[in-house]
Amino acid sequence: MTMFTRNDKGQDTASPATAQPVRSDAQPAASPVAETRRPQAQPISSSSAAHGTPSVSVISKALKITGQLESTEDIQIEGEIEGDVRAVSVMVGANAKVKGTVRGDQVQLAGQVEGKIEAKKVILTRTARMSGDVVHQDITIESGAFIDGHCRPEYGKAEVKAPGLKTVVAGS
Amino acid sequence: MAAFANLSKPQARGRKPEPLPLSQLGAAALVKGVLDTDGEVEIHGTVQGRINADSLILGAMGNVEGDIVARDVRILGRLMGRIFALNVTLEDSADVTGRIFHNTVTVARGARFEGRMPWRPPSYFEALDQLPETQP
């Protein structure tokens, strides 16, 4: 890094993109480089990329995932997923569609799932459409919810293993 | 393939009253497979596979192994694979290995890039309906 900052010093004054060409000569090498970089980091930015990294995942209605989705945090799904989902808390929104197994500590379903739900706590809201089995410890079914499948209170028992969230590799 | 259709008609999308919602993949998330969206997506977690989007931001904690196809791409994190995009920006924290097929590209001082950056005319991206085979 030190090698580059040394080289930068000479180029700073020549570069039209840098905001403070005069100051960069007078100051120690590291700080003007850091200052002049920041403004450049904004051109396409329209969202939270600049302020910290969120841990919650939001799959919006325009997004479709084909494959496996895992998280050690919460996931909110409004789009379409073909594949398995695993997270601490999964919320499947009213217009969302999941084909596959949804696993988690808590699963709240307002949309459509074709497959299976395995969760400690399952909430099927009025708009839920569930085709497949639900393996749970604690279930709430609101009036209006649709289920085609078995509900078995066997979550955490021998045949159904706990989700094993600790094995999920977080983004590094 | 929806992502490619986007590239050819950006005006049609611009006329829509409400912008497509933002999708975001948190730092704790891992996706193995294909992400396909007509809107904007922010990746802060790990993706192994392919991403089709209109606009993509790969956050500083993000990590993608695979191909990215979009109109605008902004990279702050790690990518191993290829980018096919009209406008590509590598920020100072970017760490990219692979190829960047672009029409315009910006590389911030401090970004790490290893590989090739082939320039392509806009028509290349409009006509792109199958990704070429290359060895990154």
PDB file of C-alpha atoms in Angstrom:
ATOM      1  CA  MET A   1       0.000   0.000   0.000  1.00  0.00           C
ATOM      2  CA  THR A   2       2.772   2.412   0.905  1.00  0.00           C
ATOM      3  CA  MET A   3       4.288   1.912  -2.478  1.00  0.00           C
ATOM      4  CA  PHE A   4       1.093   3.010  -4.183  1.00  0.00           C
ATOM      5  CA  THR A   5       0.480   6.047  -2.054  1.00  0.00           C
ATOM      6  CA  ARG A   6       3.958   7.235  -2.843  1.00  0.00           C
ATOM      7  CA  ASN A   7       3.272   6.942  -6.544  1.00  0.00           C
ATOM      8  CA  ASP A   8      -0.093   8.616  -6.169  1.00  0.00           C
ATOM      9  CA  LYS A   9       1.433  11.767  -4.827  1.00  0.00           C
ATOM     10  CA  GLY A  10       2.791  12.803  -8.178  1.00  0.00           C
ATOM     11  CA  GLN A  11      -0.327  11.859 -10.108  1.00  0.00           C
ATOM     12  CA  ASP A  12      -2.743  13.582  -7.767  1.00  0.00           C
ATOM     13  CA  THR A  13      -1.934  17.032  -9.051  1.00  0.00           C
ATOM     14  CA  ALA A  14      -2.311  15.947 -12.642  1.00  0.00           C
ATOM     15  CA  SER A  15      -5.566  14.051 -12.273  1.00  0.00           C
ATOM     16  CA  PRO A  16      -8.683  16.076 -13.154  1.00  0.00           C
ATOM     17  CA  ALA A  17     -10.873  13.824 -11.020  1.00  0.00           C
ATOM     18  CA  THR A  18      -9.293  14.739  -7.709  1.00  0.00           C
ATOM     19  CA  ALA A  19     -10.982  17.561  -5.915  1.00  0.00           C
ATOM     20  CA  GLN A  20      -8.071  19.033  -3.980  1.00  0.00           C
ATOM     21  CA  PRO A  21      -4.974  18.829  -6.121  1.00  0.00           C
ATOM     22  CA  VAL A  22      -3.156  21.642  -4.366  1.00  0.00           C
ATOM     23  CA  ARG A  23      -3.629  20.336  -0.854  1.00  0.00           C
ATOM     24  CA  SER A  24      -2.465  16.853  -1.667  1.00  0.00           C
ATOM     25  CA  ASP A  25       1.104  17.991  -2.069  1.00  0.00           C
ATOM     26  CA  ALA A  26       1.206  19.778   1.242  1.00  0.00           C
ATOM     27  CA  GLN A  27      -0.207  16.962   3.359  1.00  0.00           C
ATOM     28  CA  PRO A  28       1.159  13.569   4.342  1.00  0.00           C
ATOM     29  CA  ALA A  29       0.597  11.021   1.613  1.00  0.00           C
ATOM     30  CA  ALA A  30      -2.109   8.897   3.233  1.00  0.00           C
ATOM     31  CA  SER A  31      -4.790  11.434   4.124  1.00  0.00           C
ATOM     32  CA  PRO A  32      -5.347  13.261   0.817  1.00  0.00           C
ATOM     33  CA  VAL A  33      -5.676   9.954  -0.961  1.00  0.00           C
ATOM     34  CA  ALA A  34      -8.331   8.830   1.472  1.00  0.00           C
ATOM     35  CA  GLU A  35     -10.207  12.122   1.139  1.00  0.00           C
ATOM     36  CA  THR A  36     -10.198  12.307  -2.610  1.00  0.00           C
ATOM     37  CA  ARG A  37     -11.353   8.732  -2.985  1.00  0.00           C
ATOM     38  CA  ARG A  38     -14.575   9.084  -1.060  1.00  0.00           C
ATOM     39  CA  PRO A  39     -16.501  11.390  -3.389  1.00  0.00           C
ATOM     40  CA  GLN A  40     -15.740   9.100  -6.299  1.00  0.00           C
ATOM     41  CA  ALA A  41     -17.386   6.214  -4.532  1.00  0.00           C
ATOM     42  CA  GLN A  42     -20.912   7.557  -5.158  1.00  0.00           C
ATOM     43  CA  PRO A  43     -21.683   7.575  -8.880  1.00  0.00           C
ATOM     44  CA  ILE A  44     -24.263   4.784  -9.222  1.00  0.00           C
ATOM     45  CA  SER A  45     -25.105   4.559  -5.545  1.00  0.00           C
ATOM     46  CA  SER A  46     -28.780   4.872  -4.802  1.00  0.00           C
ATOM     47  CA  SER A  47     -29.109   2.927  -1.626  1.00  0.00           C
ATOM     48  CA  SER A  48     -27.645   1.562   1.527  1.00  0.00           C
ATOM     49  CA  ALA A  49     -24.391   0.336   0.031  1.00  0.00           C
ATOM     50  CA  ALA A  50     -22.643   3.329   1.487  1.00  0.00           C
ATOM     51  CA  HIS A  51     -23.857   3.057   5.069  1.00  0.00           C
ATOM     52  CA  GLY A  52     -22.869  -0.288   6.488  1.00  0.00           C
ATOM     53  CA  THR A  53     -23.698  -3.803   5.451  1.00  0.00           C
ATOM     54  CA  PRO A  54     -27.175  -5.071   6.211  1.00  0.00           C
ATOM     55  CA  SER A  55     -27.521  -8.615   7.469  1.00  0.00           C
ATOM     56  CA  VAL A  56     -31.182  -9.054   6.612  1.00  0.00           C
ATOM     57  CA  SER A  57     -31.918 -10.307   3.116  1.00  0.00           C
ATOM     58  CA  VAL A  58     -34.835  -9.037   1.080  1.00  0.00           C
ATOM     59  CA  ILE A  59     -35.819 -10.878  -2.053  1.00  0.00           C
ATOM     60  CA  SER A  60     -38.046  -8.359  -3.797  1.00  0.00           C
ATOM     61  CA  LYS A  61     -40.943  -9.210  -6.061  1.00  0.00           C
ATOM     62  CA  ALA A  62     -38.881  -8.744  -9.191  1.00  0.00           C
ATOM     63  CA  LEU A  63     -36.238 -11.250  -8.140  1.00  0.00           C
ATOM     64  CA  LYS A  64     -36.190 -14.921  -8.917  1.00  0.00           C
ATOM     65  CA  ILE A  65     -33.674 -17.299  -7.396  1.00  0.00           C
ATOM     66  CA  THR A  66     -33.082 -20.731  -8.819  1.00  0.00           C
ATOM     67  CA  GLY A  67     -31.015 -22.659  -6.364  1.00  0.00           C
ATOM     68  CA  GLN A  68     -30.275 -22.690  -2.719  1.00  0.00           C
ATOM     69  CA  LEU A  69     -30.630 -19.734  -0.356  1.00  0.00           C
ATOM     70  CA  GLU A  70     -29.176 -19.822   3.140  1.00  0.00           C
ATOM     71  CA  SER A  71     -28.632 -17.244   5.806  1.00  0.00           C
ATOM     72  CA  THR A  72     -27.661 -17.073   9.460  1.00  0.00           C
ATOM     73  CA  GLU A  73     -29.968 -14.068   9.745  1.00  0.00           C
ATOM     74  CA  ASP A  74     -33.496 -13.301   8.600  1.00  0.00           C
ATOM     75  CA  ILE A  75     -34.832 -13.566   5.087  1.00  0.00           C
ATOM     76  CA  GLN A  76     -37.851 -11.787   3.668  1.00  0.00           C
ATOM     77  CA  ILE A  77     -39.151 -13.179   0.416  1.00  0.00           C
ATOM     78  CA  GLU A  78     -41.476 -11.261  -1.898  1.00  0.00           C
ATOM     79  CA  GLY A  79     -40.233 -12.837  -5.105  1.00  0.00           C
ATOM     80  CA  GLU A  80     -39.922 -16.310  -6.452  1.00  0.00           C
ATOM     81  CA  ILE A  81     -37.596 -19.072  -5.321  1.00  0.00           C
ATOM     82  CA  GLU A  82     -37.090 -22.467  -6.857  1.00  0.00           C
ATOM     83  CA  GLY A  83     -34.995 -24.295  -4.367  1.00  0.00           C
ATOM     84  CA  ASP A  84     -34.460 -24.615  -0.660  1.00  0.00           C
ATOM     85  CA  VAL A  85     -34.439 -21.758   1.809  1.00  0.00           C
ATOM     86  CA  ARG A  86     -32.855 -21.894   5.211  1.00  0.00           C
ATOM     87  CA  ALA A  87     -32.597 -19.059   7.724  1.00  0.00           C
ATOM     88  CA  VAL A  88     -33.328 -18.118  11.324  1.00  0.00           C
ATOM     89  CA  SER A  89     -36.557 -16.386  10.462  1.00  0.00           C
ATOM     90  CA  VAL A  90     -38.176 -16.651   7.053  1.00  0.00           C
ATOM     91  CA  MET A  91     -41.056 -14.433   5.989  1.00  0.00           C
ATOM     92  CA  VAL A  92     -42.771 -15.372   2.777  1.00  0.00           C
ATOM     93  CA  GLY A  93     -44.790 -12.389   1.569  1.00  0.00           C
ATOM     94  CA  ALA A  94     -48.270 -12.438   0.082  1.00  0.00           C
ATOM     95  CA  ASN A  95     -47.168 -12.496  -3.546  1.00  0.00           C
ATOM     96  CA  ALA A  96     -44.136 -14.681  -3.014  1.00  0.00           C
ATOM     97  CA  LYS A  97     -43.758 -18.187  -4.330  1.00  0.00           C
ATOM     98  CA  VAL A  98     -41.375 -20.854  -3.091  1.00  0.00           C
ATOM     99  CA  LYS A  99     -40.903 -24.267  -4.631  1.00  0.00           C
ATOM    100  CA  GLY A 100     -38.820 -26.288  -2.253  1.00  0.00           C
ATOM    101  CA  THR A 101     -38.198 -26.743   1.429  1.00  0.00           C
ATOM    102  CA  VAL A 102     -38.314 -23.807   3.806  1.00  0.00           C
ATOM    103  CA  ARG A 103     -36.423 -24.340   7.047  1.00  0.00           C
ATOM    104  CA  GLY A 104     -35.931 -22.067  10.007  1.00  0.00           C
ATOM    105  CA  ASP A 105     -36.647 -21.341  13.639  1.00  0.00           C
ATOM    106  CA  GLN A 106     -39.636 -19.356  12.574  1.00  0.00           C
ATOM    107  CA  VAL A 107     -41.459 -19.372   9.276  1.00  0.00           C
ATOM    108  CA  GLN A 108     -44.268 -16.977   8.527  1.00  0.00           C
ATOM    109  CA  LEU A 109     -46.164 -17.693   5.362  1.00  0.00           C
ATOM    110  CA  ALA A 110     -48.478 -15.288   3.582  1.00  0.00           C
ATOM    111  CA  GLY A 111     -47.685 -16.450   0.088  1.00  0.00           C
ATOM    112  CA  GLN A 112     -47.364 -19.747  -1.633  1.00  0.00           C
ATOM    113  CA  VAL A 113     -45.119 -22.684  -0.827  1.00  0.00           C
ATOM    114  CA  GLU A 114     -44.964 -25.880  -2.818  1.00  0.00           C
ATOM    115  CA  GLY A 115     -42.800 -28.288  -0.952  1.00  0.00           C
ATOM    116  CA  LYS A 116     -42.213 -28.496   2.726  1.00  0.00           C
ATOM    117  CA  ILE A 117     -41.891 -26.306   5.789  1.00  0.00           C
ATOM    118  CA  GLU A 118     -39.700 -27.390   8.659  1.00  0.00           C
ATOM    119  CA  ALA A 119     -39.660 -24.920  11.500  1.00  0.00           C
ATOM    120  CA  LYS A 120     -40.029 -24.623  15.231  1.00  0.00           C
ATOM    121  CA  LYS A 121     -42.725 -22.018  14.908  1.00  0.00           C
ATOM    122  CA  VAL A 122     -44.923 -21.858  11.842  1.00  0.00           C
ATOM    123  CA  ILE A 123     -47.450 -19.132  11.126  1.00  0.00           C
ATOM    124  CA  LEU A 124     -49.815 -19.501   8.201  1.00  0.00           C
ATOM    125  CA  THR A 125     -51.641 -16.236   7.624  1.00  0.00           C
ATOM    126  CA  ARG A 126     -54.977 -15.727   5.882  1.00  0.00           C
ATOM    127  CA  THR A 127     -53.452 -15.517   2.439  1.00  0.00           C
ATOM    128  CA  ALA A 128     -51.158 -18.509   2.828  1.00  0.00           C
ATOM    129  CA  ARG A 129     -51.243 -21.337   0.318  1.00  0.00           C
ATOM    130  CA  MET A 130     -49.278 -24.337   1.455  1.00  0.00           C
ATOM    131  CA  SER A 131     -48.965 -27.429  -0.714  1.00  0.00           C
ATOM    132  CA  GLY A 132     -46.955 -29.999   1.159  1.00  0.00           C
ATOM    133  CA  ASP A 133     -46.116 -31.081   4.646  1.00  0.00           C
ATOM    134  CA  VAL A 134     -45.483 -28.869   7.621  1.00  0.00           C
ATOM    135  CA  VAL A 135     -43.142 -30.137  10.301  1.00  0.00           C
ATOM    136  CA  HIS A 136     -43.411 -27.914  13.327  1.00  0.00           C
ATOM    137  CA  GLN A 137     -43.347 -27.628  17.083  1.00  0.00           C
ATOM    138  CA  ASP A 138     -45.817 -24.811  17.314  1.00  0.00           C
ATOM    139  CA  ILE A 139     -48.209 -23.826  14.563  1.00  0.00           C
ATOM    140  CA  THR A 140     -50.656 -20.981  13.995  1.00  0.00           C
ATOM    141  CA  ILE A 141     -53.176 -21.239  11.201  1.00  0.00           C
ATOM    142  CA  GLU A 142     -55.334 -18.233  10.525  1.00  0.00           C
ATOM    143  CA  SER A 143     -58.765 -18.570   9.050  1.00  0.00           C
ATOM    144  CA  GLY A 144     -58.502 -18.519   5.281  1.00  0.00           C
ATOM    145  CA  ALA A 145     -55.164 -20.260   5.040  1.00  0.00           C
ATOM    146  CA  PHE A 146     -54.976 -23.147   2.598  1.00  0.00           C
ATOM    147  CA  ILE A 147     -53.090 -26.332   3.385  1.00  0.00           C
ATOM    148  CA  ASP A 148     -52.789 -29.414   1.290  1.00  0.00           C
ATOM    149  CA  GLY A 149     -50.552 -31.726   3.238  1.00  0.00           C
ATOM    150  CA  HIS A 150     -49.799 -33.095   6.642  1.00  0.00           C
ATOM    151  CA  CYS A 151     -49.006 -31.085   9.715  1.00  0.00           C
ATOM    152  CA  ARG A 152     -46.710 -33.042  11.992  1.00  0.00           C
ATOM    153  CA  PRO A 153     -45.516 -31.751  15.359  1.00  0.00           C
ATOM    154  CA  GLU A 154     -42.200 -33.519  14.984  1.00  0.00           C
ATOM    155  CA  TYR A 155     -39.778 -30.681  14.599  1.00  0.00           C
ATOM    156  CA  GLY A 156     -36.548 -31.450  16.423  1.00  0.00           C
ATOM    157  CA  LYS A 157     -37.394 -35.118  16.894  1.00  0.00           C
ATOM    158  CA  ALA A 158     -35.236 -37.980  15.739  1.00  0.00           C
ATOM    159  CA  GLU A 159     -36.327 -38.279  12.132  1.00  0.00           C
ATOM    160  CA  VAL A 160     -36.290 -34.592  11.382  1.00  0.00           C
ATOM    161  CA  LYS A 161     -32.997 -33.046  12.244  1.00  0.00           C
ATOM    162  CA  ALA A 162     -32.739 -29.488  13.437  1.00  0.00           C
ATOM    163  CA  PRO A 163     -31.766 -27.075  10.664  1.00  0.00           C
ATOM    164  CA  GLY A 164     -28.183 -26.934  11.888  1.00  0.00           C
ATOM    165  CA  LEU A 165     -27.859 -23.241  11.216  1.00  0.00           C
ATOM    166  CA  LYS A 166     -24.409 -23.132  12.702  1.00  0.00           C
ATOM    167  CA  THR A 167     -22.969 -24.928   9.724  1.00  0.00           C
ATOM    168  CA  VAL A 168     -24.076 -22.205   7.328  1.00  0.00           C
ATOM    169  CA  VAL A 169     -21.144 -20.229   6.043  1.00  0.00           C
ATOM    170  CA  ALA A 170     -21.688 -16.531   6.365  1.00  0.00           C
ATOM    171  CA  GLY A 171     -20.540 -14.165   3.658  1.00  0.00           C
ATOM    172  CA  SER A 172     -16.968 -13.252   4.428  1.00  0.00           C
TER     173      SER A 172
ATOM    174  CA  MET B   1     -32.814 -14.533 -20.101  1.00  0.00           C
ATOM    175  CA  ALA B   2     -34.941 -11.677 -18.873  1.00  0.00           C
ATOM    176  CA  ALA B   3     -31.884  -9.659 -18.021  1.00  0.00           C
ATOM    177  CA  PHE B   4     -30.806  -9.535 -21.620  1.00  0.00           C
ATOM    178  CA  ALA B   5     -34.159  -8.305 -22.756  1.00  0.00           C
ATOM    179  CA  ASN B   6     -33.733  -5.404 -20.334  1.00  0.00           C
ATOM    180  CA  LEU B   7     -30.580  -4.258 -21.951  1.00  0.00           C
ATOM    181  CA  SER B   8     -32.279  -3.691 -25.248  1.00  0.00           C
ATOM    182  CA  LYS B   9     -35.154  -1.577 -23.952  1.00  0.00           C
ATOM    183  CA  PRO B  10     -34.101   0.633 -21.100  1.00  0.00           C
ATOM    184  CA  GLN B  11     -36.538   3.381 -22.144  1.00  0.00           C
ATOM    185  CA  ALA B  12     -39.568   1.156 -21.708  1.00  0.00           C
ATOM    186  CA  ARG B  13     -38.591   0.493 -18.131  1.00  0.00           C
ATOM    187  CA  GLY B  14     -37.845   4.133 -17.439  1.00  0.00           C
ATOM    188  CA  ARG B  15     -41.413   5.074 -18.315  1.00  0.00           C
ATOM    189  CA  LYS B  16     -42.853   2.960 -15.522  1.00  0.00           C
ATOM    190  CA  PRO B  17     -44.217   5.127 -12.718  1.00  0.00           C
ATOM    191  CA  GLU B  18     -42.715   3.215  -9.818  1.00  0.00           C
ATOM    192  CA  PRO B  19     -39.178   1.910  -9.857  1.00  0.00           C
ATOM    193  CA  LEU B  20     -38.725  -1.794  -9.312  1.00  0.00           C
ATOM    194  CA  PRO B  21     -38.038  -2.609  -5.714  1.00  0.00           C
ATOM    195  CA  LEU B  22     -34.541  -3.178  -4.460  1.00  0.00           C
ATOM    196  CA  SER B  23     -33.498  -6.669  -3.545  1.00  0.00           C
ATOM    197  CA  GLN B  24     -30.745  -7.144  -1.102  1.00  0.00           C
ATOM    198  CA  LEU B  25     -28.786 -10.094   0.028  1.00  0.00           C
ATOM    199  CA  GLY B  26     -27.518  -9.670   3.566  1.00  0.00           C
ATOM    200  CA  ALA B  27     -23.996 -10.317   4.736  1.00  0.00           C
ATOM    201  CA  ALA B  28     -25.066 -13.581   6.345  1.00  0.00           C
ATOM    202  CA  ALA B  29     -26.692 -14.944   3.212  1.00  0.00           C
ATOM    203  CA  LEU B  30     -25.417 -17.565   0.830  1.00  0.00           C
ATOM    204  CA  VAL B  31     -26.963 -18.322  -2.540  1.00  0.00           C
ATOM    205  CA  LYS B  32     -25.993 -21.216  -4.734  1.00  0.00           C
ATOM    206  CA  GLY B  33     -27.723 -20.863  -8.048  1.00  0.00           C
ATOM    207  CA  VAL B  34     -29.138 -18.198 -10.296  1.00  0.00           C
ATOM    208  CA  LEU B  35     -30.454 -14.788  -9.285  1.00  0.00           C
ATOM    209  CA  ASP B  36     -32.653 -13.220 -11.907  1.00  0.00           C
ATOM    210  CA  THR B  37     -34.227  -9.787 -11.620  1.00  0.00           C
ATOM    211  CA  ASP B  38     -35.373  -6.877 -13.771  1.00  0.00           C
ATOM    212  CA  GLY B  39     -34.547  -4.461 -11.008  1.00  0.00           C
ATOM    213  CA  GLU B  40     -31.746  -3.480  -8.753  1.00  0.00           C
ATOM    214  CA  VAL B  41     -29.915  -5.875  -6.482  1.00  0.00           C
ATOM    215  CA  GLU B  42     -27.382  -5.386  -3.735  1.00  0.00           C
ATOM    216  CA  ILE B  43     -25.151  -8.268  -2.747  1.00  0.00           C
ATOM    217  CA  HIS B  44     -23.539  -8.173   0.674  1.00  0.00           C
ATOM    218  CA  GLY B  45     -23.323 -11.914   1.110  1.00  0.00           C
ATOM    219  CA  THR B  46     -21.993 -14.781  -0.928  1.00  0.00           C
ATOM    220  CA  VAL B  47     -23.274 -15.920  -4.305  1.00  0.00           C
ATOM    221  CA  GLN B  48     -22.024 -18.954  -6.119  1.00  0.00           C
ATOM    222  CA  GLY B  49     -23.604 -18.918  -9.526  1.00  0.00           C
ATOM    223  CA  ARG B  50     -24.986 -16.438 -11.928  1.00  0.00           C
ATOM    224  CA  ILE B  51     -26.655 -13.053 -11.452  1.00  0.00           C
ATOM    225  CA  ASN B  52     -28.858 -11.343 -14.023  1.00  0.00           C
ATOM    226  CA  ALA B  53     -30.014  -7.864 -13.070  1.00  0.00           C
ATOM    227  CA  ASP B  54     -30.579  -4.393 -14.375  1.00  0.00           C
ATOM    228  CA  SER B  55     -28.312  -2.742 -11.870  1.00  0.00           C
ATOM    229  CA  LEU B  56     -26.069  -4.511  -9.408  1.00  0.00           C
ATOM    230  CA  ILE B  57     -24.029  -3.375  -6.448  1.00  0.00           C
ATOM    231  CA  LEU B  58     -21.597  -5.816  -4.912  1.00  0.00           C
ATOM    232  CA  GLY B  59     -20.979  -4.489  -1.410  1.00  0.00           C
ATOM    233  CA  ALA B  60     -17.634  -4.422   0.348  1.00  0.00           C
ATOM    234  CA  MET B  61     -18.506  -7.614   2.232  1.00  0.00           C
ATOM    235  CA  GLY B  62     -19.946  -9.252  -0.855  1.00  0.00           C
ATOM    236  CA  ASN B  63     -18.389 -12.209  -2.559  1.00  0.00           C
ATOM    237  CA  VAL B  64     -19.452 -13.576  -5.924  1.00  0.00           C
ATOM    238  CA  GLU B  65     -18.104 -16.587  -7.722  1.00  0.00           C
ATOM    239  CA  GLY B  66     -19.647 -16.679 -11.159  1.00  0.00           C
ATOM    240  CA  ASP B  67     -20.943 -14.452 -13.898  1.00  0.00           C
ATOM    241  CA  ILE B  68     -22.714 -11.127 -13.551  1.00  0.00           C
ATOM    242  CA  VAL B  69     -24.898  -9.851 -16.384  1.00  0.00           C
ATOM    243  CA  ALA B  70     -26.376  -6.393 -15.937  1.00  0.00           C
ATOM    244  CA  ARG B  71     -26.595  -2.909 -17.375  1.00  0.00           C
ATOM    245  CA  ASP B  72     -24.802  -1.125 -14.549  1.00  0.00           C
ATOM    246  CA  VAL B  73     -22.424  -2.863 -12.199  1.00  0.00           C
ATOM    247  CA  ARG B  74     -20.669  -1.372  -9.236  1.00  0.00           C
ATOM    248  CA  ILE B  75     -18.152  -3.511  -7.387  1.00  0.00           C
ATOM    249  CA  LEU B  76     -16.901  -2.833  -3.879  1.00  0.00           C
ATOM    250  CA  GLY B  77     -16.294  -6.443  -2.896  1.00  0.00           C
ATOM    251  CA  ARG B  78     -14.810  -9.607  -4.250  1.00  0.00           C
ATOM    252  CA  LEU B  79     -15.634 -11.199  -7.562  1.00  0.00           C
ATOM    253  CA  MET B  80     -14.162 -14.224  -9.191  1.00  0.00           C
ATOM    254  CA  GLY B  81     -15.723 -14.612 -12.584  1.00  0.00           C
ATOM    255  CA  ARG B  82     -16.957 -12.498 -15.423  1.00  0.00           C
ATOM    256  CA  ILE B  83     -18.937  -9.301 -15.806  1.00  0.00           C
ATOM    257  CA  PHE B  84     -21.030  -8.510 -18.875  1.00  0.00           C
ATOM    258  CA  ALA B  85     -22.241  -4.951 -18.461  1.00  0.00           C
ATOM    259  CA  LEU B  86     -22.500  -1.673 -20.305  1.00  0.00           C
ATOM    260  CA  ASN B  87     -21.184   0.349 -17.407  1.00  0.00           C
ATOM    261  CA  VAL B  88     -18.805  -1.085 -14.870  1.00  0.00           C
ATOM    262  CA  THR B  89     -17.315   0.642 -11.850  1.00  0.00           C
ATOM    263  CA  LEU B  90     -14.661  -0.916  -9.655  1.00  0.00           C
ATOM    264  CA  GLU B  91     -14.392   0.973  -6.396  1.00  0.00           C
ATOM    265  CA  ASP B  92     -11.224   1.167  -4.345  1.00  0.00           C
ATOM    266  CA  SER B  93     -12.121  -1.854  -2.226  1.00  0.00           C
ATOM    267  CA  ALA B  94     -12.879  -4.078  -5.216  1.00  0.00           C
ATOM    268  CA  ASP B  95     -11.021  -7.314  -5.693  1.00  0.00           C
ATOM    269  CA  VAL B  96     -11.815  -8.824  -9.058  1.00  0.00           C
ATOM    270  CA  THR B  97     -10.329 -11.771 -10.860  1.00  0.00           C
ATOM    271  CA  GLY B  98     -11.659 -12.614 -14.292  1.00  0.00           C
ATOM    272  CA  ARG B  99     -12.922 -10.744 -17.300  1.00  0.00           C
ATOM    273  CA  ILE B 100     -14.925  -7.570 -17.603  1.00  0.00           C
ATOM    274  CA  PHE B 101     -16.851  -7.247 -20.857  1.00  0.00           C
ATOM    275  CA  HIS B 102     -17.822  -3.597 -20.845  1.00  0.00           C
ATOM    276  CA  ASN B 103     -18.696  -0.539 -22.832  1.00  0.00           C
ATOM    277  CA  THR B 104     -17.490   1.919 -20.244  1.00  0.00           C
ATOM    278  CA  VAL B 105     -15.393   1.062 -17.253  1.00  0.00           C
ATOM    279  CA  THR B 106     -14.153   3.008 -14.251  1.00  0.00           C
ATOM    280  CA  VAL B 107     -11.495   1.686 -11.948  1.00  0.00           C
ATOM    281  CA  ALA B 108     -10.827   3.553  -8.739  1.00  0.00           C
ATOM    282  CA  ARG B 109      -7.351   3.871  -7.391  1.00  0.00           C
ATOM    283  CA  GLY B 110      -6.770   1.038  -4.958  1.00  0.00           C
ATOM    284  CA  ALA B 111      -8.962  -1.478  -6.741  1.00  0.00           C
ATOM    285  CA  ARG B 112      -7.416  -4.825  -7.436  1.00  0.00           C
ATOM    286  CA  PHE B 113      -8.098  -6.369 -10.802  1.00  0.00           C
ATOM    287  CA  GLU B 114      -6.554  -9.358 -12.432  1.00  0.00           C
ATOM    288  CA  GLY B 115      -7.564 -10.439 -15.887  1.00  0.00           C
ATOM    289  CA  ARG B 116      -8.770  -8.837 -19.052  1.00  0.00           C
ATOM    290  CA  MET B 117     -11.221  -6.059 -19.831  1.00  0.00           C
ATOM    291  CA  PRO B 118     -12.490  -6.501 -23.367  1.00  0.00           C
ATOM    292  CA  TRP B 119     -14.412  -3.521 -24.754  1.00  0.00           C
ATOM    293  CA  ARG B 120     -17.635  -4.260 -26.603  1.00  0.00           C
ATOM    294  CA  PRO B 121     -20.073  -1.971 -28.461  1.00  0.00           C
ATOM    295  CA  PRO B 122     -23.544  -1.507 -26.908  1.00  0.00           C
ATOM    296  CA  SER B 123     -25.016  -3.755 -29.592  1.00  0.00           C
ATOM    297  CA  TYR B 124     -22.983  -6.650 -28.210  1.00  0.00           C
ATOM    298  CA  PHE B 125     -24.851  -6.475 -24.906  1.00  0.00           C
ATOM    299  CA  GLU B 126     -28.241  -6.108 -26.580  1.00  0.00           C
ATOM    300  CA  ALA B 127     -27.647  -9.181 -28.686  1.00  0.00           C
ATOM    301  CA  LEU B 128     -26.193 -11.172 -25.816  1.00  0.00           C
ATOM    302  CA  ASP B 129     -28.489 -14.109 -25.275  1.00  0.00           C
ATOM    303  CA  GLN B 130     -25.894 -16.721 -24.555  1.00  0.00           C
ATOM    304  CA  LEU B 131     -22.699 -16.092 -22.684  1.00  0.00           C
ATOM    305  CA  PRO B 132     -19.538 -16.964 -24.542  1.00  0.00           C
ATOM    306  CA  GLU B 133     -17.263 -19.647 -23.228  1.00  0.00           C
ATOM    307  CA  THR B 134     -14.028 -18.208 -21.944  1.00  0.00           C
ATOM    308  CA  GLN B 135     -11.402 -19.321 -19.534  1.00  0.00           C
ATOM    309  CA  PRO B 136     -11.189 -16.651 -16.852  1.00  0.00           C
TER     310      PRO B 136
END
